[in-house]
Amino acid sequence: MKYTVITGASSGIGYETALAFAARGKNLILVARRLDKLEELKSTIQGMDTKVNVIVHISDLSVTAEAYALYNNLKEYEIETWINNAGLGESSFIADQNLDKVETMLRVNIESLTVLSTLYVRDYANVEGTQLINVSSALGYAIAVGSVAYSASKFYVSAFTEGLAKELELKAAKLKAKVLAPAITETEFVQKSIDAEGFDYKANMPKYHTAKEMAGFMIDLYDHNEAVVGIVDQNYDFQLTGAIYPVISELS
């Protein structure tokens, strides 16, 4: 029995991605901090299709040691797709940043993602049909003043994953590494980034996607054999493309 792992599955893009993969009959391992939300999602999925096996796993990926523990706890399962969706934001000028919040963001967006990606690649690089999808951001390809630390963390995700994709290609590996780069999406993300409850997207955002739309883009990226990056452009159109960053294949 094969599984798809989705971190940050309790809400937003992760939640809708779980529903999208379940609709394809994919067995799921859902990871987040909130057990009640995961159990709610599991119940919803099993109401859709009782044949889909759903496992929920509690993990706080702001604690890097928990990333190792998560992976080790899942080693008994055969994982065909690993989606690192969990991520945090921080919206303020650098001089005004809450450094505790920034440190937590960096541990989730960079450290735990790197640990989980690396461990998965070590075990599955030569397994046919496997994919690693890391969720970056359109701001992983453009600097946003007022969210520079967040942008920088997503630049890392994009560069790390694109570089990994190239390394896998050079080794003729069977595993595919891909980047999903959303723009503003209607989730809990913005209100957590700015510490505001009940953020109104319709009133404050001229353009945005719903989490369900973004999950559809995730599926498009998953299905495309040649794409490395799925990115929302400045017109809020979704584009599938090869690597965006220049890559140096050999050390000089």
PDB file of C-alpha atoms in Angstrom:
ATOM      1  CA  MET A   1       0.000   0.000   0.000  1.00  0.00           C
ATOM      2  CA  LYS A   2       1.446   3.357  -1.080  1.00  0.00           C
ATOM      3  CA  TYR A   3       0.913   6.712   0.629  1.00  0.00           C
ATOM      4  CA  THR A   4       1.115  10.431  -0.022  1.00  0.00           C
ATOM      5  CA  VAL A   5       2.439  12.488   2.896  1.00  0.00           C
ATOM      6  CA  ILE A   6       1.164  16.061   3.261  1.00  0.00           C
ATOM      7  CA  THR A   7       2.532  18.325   5.993  1.00  0.00           C
ATOM      8  CA  GLY A   8       0.505  21.322   7.118  1.00  0.00           C
ATOM      9  CA  ALA A   9      -2.623  19.363   6.222  1.00  0.00           C
ATOM     10  CA  SER A  10      -4.991  20.772   8.833  1.00  0.00           C
ATOM     11  CA  SER A  11      -6.070  23.814   6.797  1.00  0.00           C
ATOM     12  CA  GLY A  12      -5.624  25.800   3.596  1.00  0.00           C
ATOM     13  CA  ILE A  13      -3.652  24.397   0.684  1.00  0.00           C
ATOM     14  CA  GLY A  14      -2.676  21.253   2.597  1.00  0.00           C
ATOM     15  CA  TYR A  15      -6.287  20.496   3.504  1.00  0.00           C
ATOM     16  CA  GLU A  16      -7.553  20.963  -0.050  1.00  0.00           C
ATOM     17  CA  THR A  17      -4.605  19.042  -1.493  1.00  0.00           C
ATOM     18  CA  ALA A  18      -5.503  16.110   0.737  1.00  0.00           C
ATOM     19  CA  LEU A  19      -9.052  16.167  -0.648  1.00  0.00           C
ATOM     20  CA  ALA A  20      -7.724  16.373  -4.214  1.00  0.00           C
ATOM     21  CA  PHE A  21      -5.403  13.389  -3.783  1.00  0.00           C
ATOM     22  CA  ALA A  22      -8.101  11.433  -1.948  1.00  0.00           C
ATOM     23  CA  ALA A  23     -10.422  12.021  -4.921  1.00  0.00           C
ATOM     24  CA  ARG A  24      -7.844  10.089  -6.960  1.00  0.00           C
ATOM     25  CA  GLY A  25      -7.907   7.228  -4.510  1.00  0.00           C
ATOM     26  CA  LYS A  26      -4.524   8.038  -2.970  1.00  0.00           C
ATOM     27  CA  ASN A  27      -3.879   6.799   0.554  1.00  0.00           C
ATOM     28  CA  LEU A  28      -2.795   9.644   2.796  1.00  0.00           C
ATOM     29  CA  ILE A  29      -0.606  10.411   5.777  1.00  0.00           C
ATOM     30  CA  LEU A  30      -1.724  13.805   7.074  1.00  0.00           C
ATOM     31  CA  VAL A  31       0.637  15.793   9.289  1.00  0.00           C
ATOM     32  CA  ALA A  32      -0.043  18.914  11.371  1.00  0.00           C
ATOM     33  CA  ARG A  33      -0.118  20.172  14.948  1.00  0.00           C
ATOM     34  CA  ARG A  34      -3.906  20.180  15.408  1.00  0.00           C
ATOM     35  CA  LEU A  35      -5.323  16.710  15.986  1.00  0.00           C
ATOM     36  CA  ASP A  36      -8.940  17.865  15.908  1.00  0.00           C
ATOM     37  CA  LYS A  37      -8.546  19.383  12.444  1.00  0.00           C
ATOM     38  CA  LEU A  38      -6.753  16.291  11.138  1.00  0.00           C
ATOM     39  CA  GLU A  39      -9.460  14.001  12.495  1.00  0.00           C
ATOM     40  CA  GLU A  40     -12.096  16.217  10.893  1.00  0.00           C
ATOM     41  CA  LEU A  41     -10.305  15.984   7.552  1.00  0.00           C
ATOM     42  CA  LYS A  42      -9.911  12.212   7.908  1.00  0.00           C
ATOM     43  CA  SER A  43     -13.638  11.867   8.532  1.00  0.00           C
ATOM     44  CA  THR A  44     -14.431  14.004   5.477  1.00  0.00           C
ATOM     45  CA  ILE A  45     -12.164  11.917   3.252  1.00  0.00           C
ATOM     46  CA  GLN A  46     -13.544   8.614   4.483  1.00  0.00           C
ATOM     47  CA  GLY A  47     -17.023   9.966   3.800  1.00  0.00           C
ATOM     48  CA  MET A  48     -15.910  10.493   0.205  1.00  0.00           C
ATOM     49  CA  ASP A  49     -14.286   7.095  -0.275  1.00  0.00           C
ATOM     50  CA  THR A  50     -14.062   4.395   2.375  1.00  0.00           C
ATOM     51  CA  LYS A  51     -11.335   2.640   0.393  1.00  0.00           C
ATOM     52  CA  VAL A  52      -8.862   5.505   0.972  1.00  0.00           C
ATOM     53  CA  ASN A  53      -6.674   4.771   3.968  1.00  0.00           C
ATOM     54  CA  VAL A  54      -5.952   7.893   6.031  1.00  0.00           C
ATOM     55  CA  ILE A  55      -3.354   8.097   8.794  1.00  0.00           C
ATOM     56  CA  VAL A  56      -3.034  11.228  10.921  1.00  0.00           C
ATOM     57  CA  HIS A  57       0.198  12.200  12.616  1.00  0.00           C
ATOM     58  CA  ILE A  58       0.811  15.055  15.034  1.00  0.00           C
ATOM     59  CA  SER A  59       4.077  16.929  14.540  1.00  0.00           C
ATOM     60  CA  ASP A  60       5.307  20.427  15.339  1.00  0.00           C
ATOM     61  CA  LEU A  61       7.813  21.172  12.586  1.00  0.00           C
ATOM     62  CA  SER A  62       8.979  24.335  14.313  1.00  0.00           C
ATOM     63  CA  VAL A  63      10.989  21.878  16.401  1.00  0.00           C
ATOM     64  CA  THR A  64      13.627  20.450  14.070  1.00  0.00           C
ATOM     65  CA  ALA A  65      13.986  17.272  16.130  1.00  0.00           C
ATOM     66  CA  GLU A  66      10.337  16.526  15.410  1.00  0.00           C
ATOM     67  CA  ALA A  67      11.080  16.463  11.676  1.00  0.00           C
ATOM     68  CA  TYR A  68      13.515  13.614  12.272  1.00  0.00           C
ATOM     69  CA  ALA A  69      11.036  11.869  14.555  1.00  0.00           C
ATOM     70  CA  LEU A  70       8.252  12.268  11.994  1.00  0.00           C
ATOM     71  CA  TYR A  71      10.275  10.688   9.216  1.00  0.00           C
ATOM     72  CA  ASN A  72      11.495   7.847  11.397  1.00  0.00           C
ATOM     73  CA  ASN A  73       7.939   7.130  12.543  1.00  0.00           C
ATOM     74  CA  LEU A  74       6.801   6.845   8.921  1.00  0.00           C
ATOM     75  CA  LYS A  75       9.581   4.550   7.693  1.00  0.00           C
ATOM     76  CA  GLU A  76       7.301   1.508   7.889  1.00  0.00           C
ATOM     77  CA  TYR A  77       5.108   2.957   5.115  1.00  0.00           C
ATOM     78  CA  GLU A  78       5.807   3.026   1.384  1.00  0.00           C
ATOM     79  CA  ILE A  79       5.638   6.702   0.427  1.00  0.00           C
ATOM     80  CA  GLU A  80       5.195   7.509  -3.259  1.00  0.00           C
ATOM     81  CA  THR A  81       4.775  11.271  -2.821  1.00  0.00           C
ATOM     82  CA  TRP A  82       6.006  13.617  -0.095  1.00  0.00           C
ATOM     83  CA  ILE A  83       4.553  17.140  -0.038  1.00  0.00           C
ATOM     84  CA  ASN A  84       6.249  19.645   2.270  1.00  0.00           C
ATOM     85  CA  ASN A  85       3.409  22.142   2.526  1.00  0.00           C
ATOM     86  CA  ALA A  86       3.812  23.333   6.130  1.00  0.00           C
ATOM     87  CA  GLY A  87       5.025  26.916   6.262  1.00  0.00           C
ATOM     88  CA  LEU A  88       4.839  30.127   8.259  1.00  0.00           C
ATOM     89  CA  GLY A  89       5.029  33.809   7.344  1.00  0.00           C
ATOM     90  CA  GLU A  90       6.129  37.091   8.913  1.00  0.00           C
ATOM     91  CA  SER A  91       5.005  40.470   7.599  1.00  0.00           C
ATOM     92  CA  SER A  92       6.939  43.425   8.948  1.00  0.00           C
ATOM     93  CA  PHE A  93       9.959  45.545   8.120  1.00  0.00           C
ATOM     94  CA  ILE A  94      13.173  43.896   9.248  1.00  0.00           C
ATOM     95  CA  ALA A  95      13.853  46.393  12.040  1.00  0.00           C
ATOM     96  CA  ASP A  96      10.380  45.712  13.443  1.00  0.00           C
ATOM     97  CA  GLN A  97      10.452  41.916  13.230  1.00  0.00           C
ATOM     98  CA  ASN A  98       9.466  39.692  16.102  1.00  0.00           C
ATOM     99  CA  LEU A  99      12.608  37.578  16.162  1.00  0.00           C
ATOM    100  CA  ASP A 100      10.981  34.713  18.058  1.00  0.00           C
ATOM    101  CA  LYS A 101       8.419  34.497  15.276  1.00  0.00           C
ATOM    102  CA  VAL A 102      11.121  34.740  12.599  1.00  0.00           C
ATOM    103  CA  GLU A 103      13.173  31.979  14.210  1.00  0.00           C
ATOM    104  CA  THR A 104      10.116  29.724  14.316  1.00  0.00           C
ATOM    105  CA  MET A 105       9.383  30.505  10.668  1.00  0.00           C
ATOM    106  CA  LEU A 106      12.931  29.646   9.609  1.00  0.00           C
ATOM    107  CA  ARG A 107      12.817  26.328  11.439  1.00  0.00           C
ATOM    108  CA  VAL A 108       9.597  25.346   9.667  1.00  0.00           C
ATOM    109  CA  ASN A 109      10.245  26.822   6.218  1.00  0.00           C
ATOM    110  CA  ILE A 110      13.920  25.902   5.957  1.00  0.00           C
ATOM    111  CA  GLU A 111      15.252  23.500   8.571  1.00  0.00           C
ATOM    112  CA  SER A 112      12.460  20.935   8.775  1.00  0.00           C
ATOM    113  CA  LEU A 113      11.806  21.088   5.040  1.00  0.00           C
ATOM    114  CA  THR A 114      15.488  20.383   4.371  1.00  0.00           C
ATOM    115  CA  VAL A 115      15.587  17.504   6.836  1.00  0.00           C
ATOM    116  CA  LEU A 116      12.451  15.853   5.470  1.00  0.00           C
ATOM    117  CA  SER A 117      13.466  16.377   1.844  1.00  0.00           C
ATOM    118  CA  THR A 118      16.934  14.941   2.428  1.00  0.00           C
ATOM    119  CA  LEU A 119      15.725  11.870   4.293  1.00  0.00           C
ATOM    120  CA  TYR A 120      13.078  11.164   1.656  1.00  0.00           C
ATOM    121  CA  VAL A 121      15.591  11.504  -1.202  1.00  0.00           C
ATOM    122  CA  ARG A 122      18.020   9.136   0.519  1.00  0.00           C
ATOM    123  CA  ASP A 123      15.381   6.416   0.673  1.00  0.00           C
ATOM    124  CA  TYR A 124      13.412   6.987  -2.535  1.00  0.00           C
ATOM    125  CA  ALA A 125      15.716   8.516  -5.176  1.00  0.00           C
ATOM    126  CA  ASN A 126      15.661   5.331  -7.229  1.00  0.00           C
ATOM    127  CA  VAL A 127      12.037   4.323  -6.703  1.00  0.00           C
ATOM    128  CA  GLU A 128       9.895   4.587  -9.822  1.00  0.00           C
ATOM    129  CA  GLY A 129       6.966   7.005  -9.702  1.00  0.00           C
ATOM    130  CA  THR A 130       8.052   8.950  -6.612  1.00  0.00           C
ATOM    131  CA  GLN A 131       7.794  12.705  -6.212  1.00  0.00           C
ATOM    132  CA  LEU A 132       8.888  15.329  -3.694  1.00  0.00           C
ATOM    133  CA  ILE A 133       6.908  18.574  -3.922  1.00  0.00           C
ATOM    134  CA  ASN A 134       8.042  21.516  -1.798  1.00  0.00           C
ATOM    135  CA  VAL A 135       5.697  24.463  -1.436  1.00  0.00           C
ATOM    136  CA  SER A 136       7.548  27.739  -1.910  1.00  0.00           C
ATOM    137  CA  SER A 137       5.883  31.001  -2.937  1.00  0.00           C
ATOM    138  CA  ALA A 138       5.795  33.500  -5.763  1.00  0.00           C
ATOM    139  CA  LEU A 139       7.800  35.500  -3.207  1.00  0.00           C
ATOM    140  CA  GLY A 140      10.445  32.799  -3.499  1.00  0.00           C
ATOM    141  CA  TYR A 141      11.207  34.418  -6.842  1.00  0.00           C
ATOM    142  CA  ALA A 142      10.642  38.102  -5.992  1.00  0.00           C
ATOM    143  CA  ILE A 143      11.530  40.133  -2.901  1.00  0.00           C
ATOM    144  CA  ALA A 144       8.564  41.620  -1.074  1.00  0.00           C
ATOM    145  CA  VAL A 145       9.435  44.720   0.960  1.00  0.00           C
ATOM    146  CA  GLY A 146       7.791  44.286   4.316  1.00  0.00           C
ATOM    147  CA  SER A 147       8.154  40.497   4.149  1.00  0.00           C
ATOM    148  CA  VAL A 148      11.848  40.182   3.348  1.00  0.00           C
ATOM    149  CA  ALA A 149      12.630  37.390   5.813  1.00  0.00           C
ATOM    150  CA  TYR A 150       9.686  35.363   4.536  1.00  0.00           C
ATOM    151  CA  SER A 151      10.725  35.958   0.919  1.00  0.00           C
ATOM    152  CA  ALA A 152      14.278  34.914   1.748  1.00  0.00           C
ATOM    153  CA  SER A 153      13.065  31.697   3.376  1.00  0.00           C
ATOM    154  CA  LYS A 154      11.089  30.857   0.250  1.00  0.00           C
ATOM    155  CA  PHE A 155      14.039  31.779  -2.004  1.00  0.00           C
ATOM    156  CA  TYR A 156      15.810  29.016  -0.101  1.00  0.00           C
ATOM    157  CA  VAL A 157      12.973  26.544  -0.706  1.00  0.00           C
ATOM    158  CA  SER A 158      12.939  27.332  -4.429  1.00  0.00           C
ATOM    159  CA  ALA A 159      16.722  27.219  -4.886  1.00  0.00           C
ATOM    160  CA  PHE A 160      17.118  24.106  -2.745  1.00  0.00           C
ATOM    161  CA  THR A 161      14.414  22.198  -4.604  1.00  0.00           C
ATOM    162  CA  GLU A 162      15.446  23.317  -8.080  1.00  0.00           C
ATOM    163  CA  GLY A 163      19.044  22.357  -7.259  1.00  0.00           C
ATOM    164  CA  LEU A 164      17.889  19.002  -5.950  1.00  0.00           C
ATOM    165  CA  ALA A 165      15.909  18.428  -9.145  1.00  0.00           C
ATOM    166  CA  LYS A 166      19.078  19.032 -11.151  1.00  0.00           C
ATOM    167  CA  GLU A 167      21.134  16.680  -8.988  1.00  0.00           C
ATOM    168  CA  LEU A 168      18.518  13.960  -9.406  1.00  0.00           C
ATOM    169  CA  GLU A 169      18.523  14.514 -13.171  1.00  0.00           C
ATOM    170  CA  LEU A 170      22.325  14.256 -13.352  1.00  0.00           C
ATOM    171  CA  LYS A 171      22.187  10.959 -11.458  1.00  0.00           C
ATOM    172  CA  ALA A 172      19.353   9.661 -13.672  1.00  0.00           C
ATOM    173  CA  ALA A 173      17.291   9.193 -10.521  1.00  0.00           C
ATOM    174  CA  LYS A 174      13.662   8.141 -10.751  1.00  0.00           C
ATOM    175  CA  LEU A 175      12.438  10.545  -8.070  1.00  0.00           C
ATOM    176  CA  LYS A 176      11.176  13.927  -9.306  1.00  0.00           C
ATOM    177  CA  ALA A 177      11.633  17.070  -7.159  1.00  0.00           C
ATOM    178  CA  LYS A 178       9.245  19.955  -7.839  1.00  0.00           C
ATOM    179  CA  VAL A 179       8.365  23.430  -6.514  1.00  0.00           C
ATOM    180  CA  LEU A 180       4.858  24.838  -6.116  1.00  0.00           C
ATOM    181  CA  ALA A 181       4.992  28.644  -5.877  1.00  0.00           C
ATOM    182  CA  PRO A 182       1.595  30.121  -4.956  1.00  0.00           C
ATOM    183  CA  ALA A 183       0.788  33.813  -4.793  1.00  0.00           C
ATOM    184  CA  ILE A 184      -1.804  35.125  -2.327  1.00  0.00           C
ATOM    185  CA  THR A 185      -4.165  32.304  -1.449  1.00  0.00           C
ATOM    186  CA  GLU A 186      -7.267  32.438   0.736  1.00  0.00           C
ATOM    187  CA  THR A 187      -6.066  30.532   3.807  1.00  0.00           C
ATOM    188  CA  GLU A 188      -5.193  31.236   7.453  1.00  0.00           C
ATOM    189  CA  PHE A 189      -1.695  32.223   6.306  1.00  0.00           C
ATOM    190  CA  VAL A 190      -2.115  36.012   6.016  1.00  0.00           C
ATOM    191  CA  GLN A 191      -3.887  36.471   9.333  1.00  0.00           C
ATOM    192  CA  LYS A 192      -1.168  34.458  11.080  1.00  0.00           C
ATOM    193  CA  SER A 193       1.545  36.452   9.301  1.00  0.00           C
ATOM    194  CA  ILE A 194       0.132  39.810  10.413  1.00  0.00           C
ATOM    195  CA  ASP A 195      -1.389  38.577  13.703  1.00  0.00           C
ATOM    196  CA  ALA A 196      -4.897  39.623  12.683  1.00  0.00           C
ATOM    197  CA  GLU A 197      -8.095  37.649  13.125  1.00  0.00           C
ATOM    198  CA  GLY A 198     -10.692  37.308  10.400  1.00  0.00           C
ATOM    199  CA  PHE A 199      -8.716  38.758   7.482  1.00  0.00           C
ATOM    200  CA  ASP A 200     -11.121  39.665   4.656  1.00  0.00           C
ATOM    201  CA  TYR A 201      -9.576  38.682   1.320  1.00  0.00           C
ATOM    202  CA  LYS A 202     -12.361  40.136  -0.810  1.00  0.00           C
ATOM    203  CA  ALA A 203     -12.051  43.520   0.879  1.00  0.00           C
ATOM    204  CA  ASN A 204      -8.259  43.680   0.938  1.00  0.00           C
ATOM    205  CA  MET A 205      -6.933  41.694  -2.026  1.00  0.00           C
ATOM    206  CA  PRO A 206      -7.667  42.617  -5.656  1.00  0.00           C
ATOM    207  CA  LYS A 207      -6.548  39.153  -6.768  1.00  0.00           C
ATOM    208  CA  TYR A 208      -6.073  35.863  -4.988  1.00  0.00           C
ATOM    209  CA  HIS A 209      -6.737  32.155  -5.405  1.00  0.00           C
ATOM    210  CA  THR A 210      -8.781  29.907  -3.190  1.00  0.00           C
ATOM    211  CA  ALA A 211      -7.052  27.012  -1.469  1.00  0.00           C
ATOM    212  CA  LYS A 212      -9.105  24.649  -3.636  1.00  0.00           C
ATOM    213  CA  GLU A 213      -7.830  26.346  -6.795  1.00  0.00           C
ATOM    214  CA  MET A 214      -4.261  26.056  -5.535  1.00  0.00           C
ATOM    215  CA  ALA A 215      -4.770  22.364  -4.785  1.00  0.00           C
ATOM    216  CA  GLY A 216      -5.827  22.006  -8.414  1.00  0.00           C
ATOM    217  CA  PHE A 217      -2.553  23.628  -9.449  1.00  0.00           C
ATOM    218  CA  MET A 218      -0.743  21.176  -7.170  1.00  0.00           C
ATOM    219  CA  ILE A 219      -2.370  18.319  -9.072  1.00  0.00           C
ATOM    220  CA  ASP A 220      -1.378  19.908 -12.399  1.00  0.00           C
ATOM    221  CA  LEU A 221       2.239  20.051 -11.225  1.00  0.00           C
ATOM    222  CA  TYR A 222       2.079  16.486  -9.924  1.00  0.00           C
ATOM    223  CA  ASP A 223       0.770  15.235 -13.265  1.00  0.00           C
ATOM    224  CA  HIS A 224       3.346  17.025 -15.437  1.00  0.00           C
ATOM    225  CA  ASN A 225       6.341  14.841 -16.180  1.00  0.00           C
ATOM    226  CA  GLU A 226       8.701  17.602 -17.309  1.00  0.00           C
ATOM    227  CA  ALA A 227       7.824  20.594 -15.100  1.00  0.00           C
ATOM    228  CA  VAL A 228      10.061  21.491 -12.166  1.00  0.00           C
ATOM    229  CA  VAL A 229       8.181  24.620 -11.075  1.00  0.00           C
ATOM    230  CA  GLY A 230       4.507  25.480 -10.917  1.00  0.00           C
ATOM    231  CA  ILE A 231       4.261  29.227 -10.275  1.00  0.00           C
ATOM    232  CA  VAL A 232       1.549  31.866 -10.117  1.00  0.00           C
ATOM    233  CA  ASP A 233       2.721  34.837 -12.194  1.00  0.00           C
ATOM    234  CA  GLN A 234       2.049  38.562 -11.748  1.00  0.00           C
ATOM    235  CA  ASN A 235      -1.257  38.246 -13.611  1.00  0.00           C
ATOM    236  CA  TYR A 236      -2.289  35.428 -11.251  1.00  0.00           C
ATOM    237  CA  ASP A 237      -2.067  32.880 -14.041  1.00  0.00           C
ATOM    238  CA  PHE A 238      -0.567  29.503 -13.184  1.00  0.00           C
ATOM    239  CA  GLN A 239       2.449  28.450 -15.233  1.00  0.00           C
ATOM    240  CA  LEU A 240       4.267  25.125 -15.411  1.00  0.00           C
ATOM    241  CA  THR A 241       7.917  25.547 -16.299  1.00  0.00           C
ATOM    242  CA  GLY A 242      11.387  24.133 -15.995  1.00  0.00           C
ATOM    243  CA  ALA A 243      13.871  25.382 -13.416  1.00  0.00           C
ATOM    244  CA  ILE A 244      13.954  29.178 -13.105  1.00  0.00           C
ATOM    245  CA  TYR A 245      17.250  29.732 -11.288  1.00  0.00           C
ATOM    246  CA  PRO A 246      20.493  29.292 -13.270  1.00  0.00           C
ATOM    247  CA  VAL A 247      22.244  26.087 -12.263  1.00  0.00           C
ATOM    248  CA  ILE A 248      25.978  25.340 -12.269  1.00  0.00           C
ATOM    249  CA  SER A 249      26.269  21.586 -12.771  1.00  0.00           C
ATOM    250  CA  GLU A 250      29.892  21.193 -11.735  1.00  0.00           C
ATOM    251  CA  LEU A 251      32.006  22.867  -9.089  1.00  0.00           C
ATOM    252  CA  SER A 252      34.794  24.991 -10.570  1.00  0.00           C
TER     253      SER A 252
END
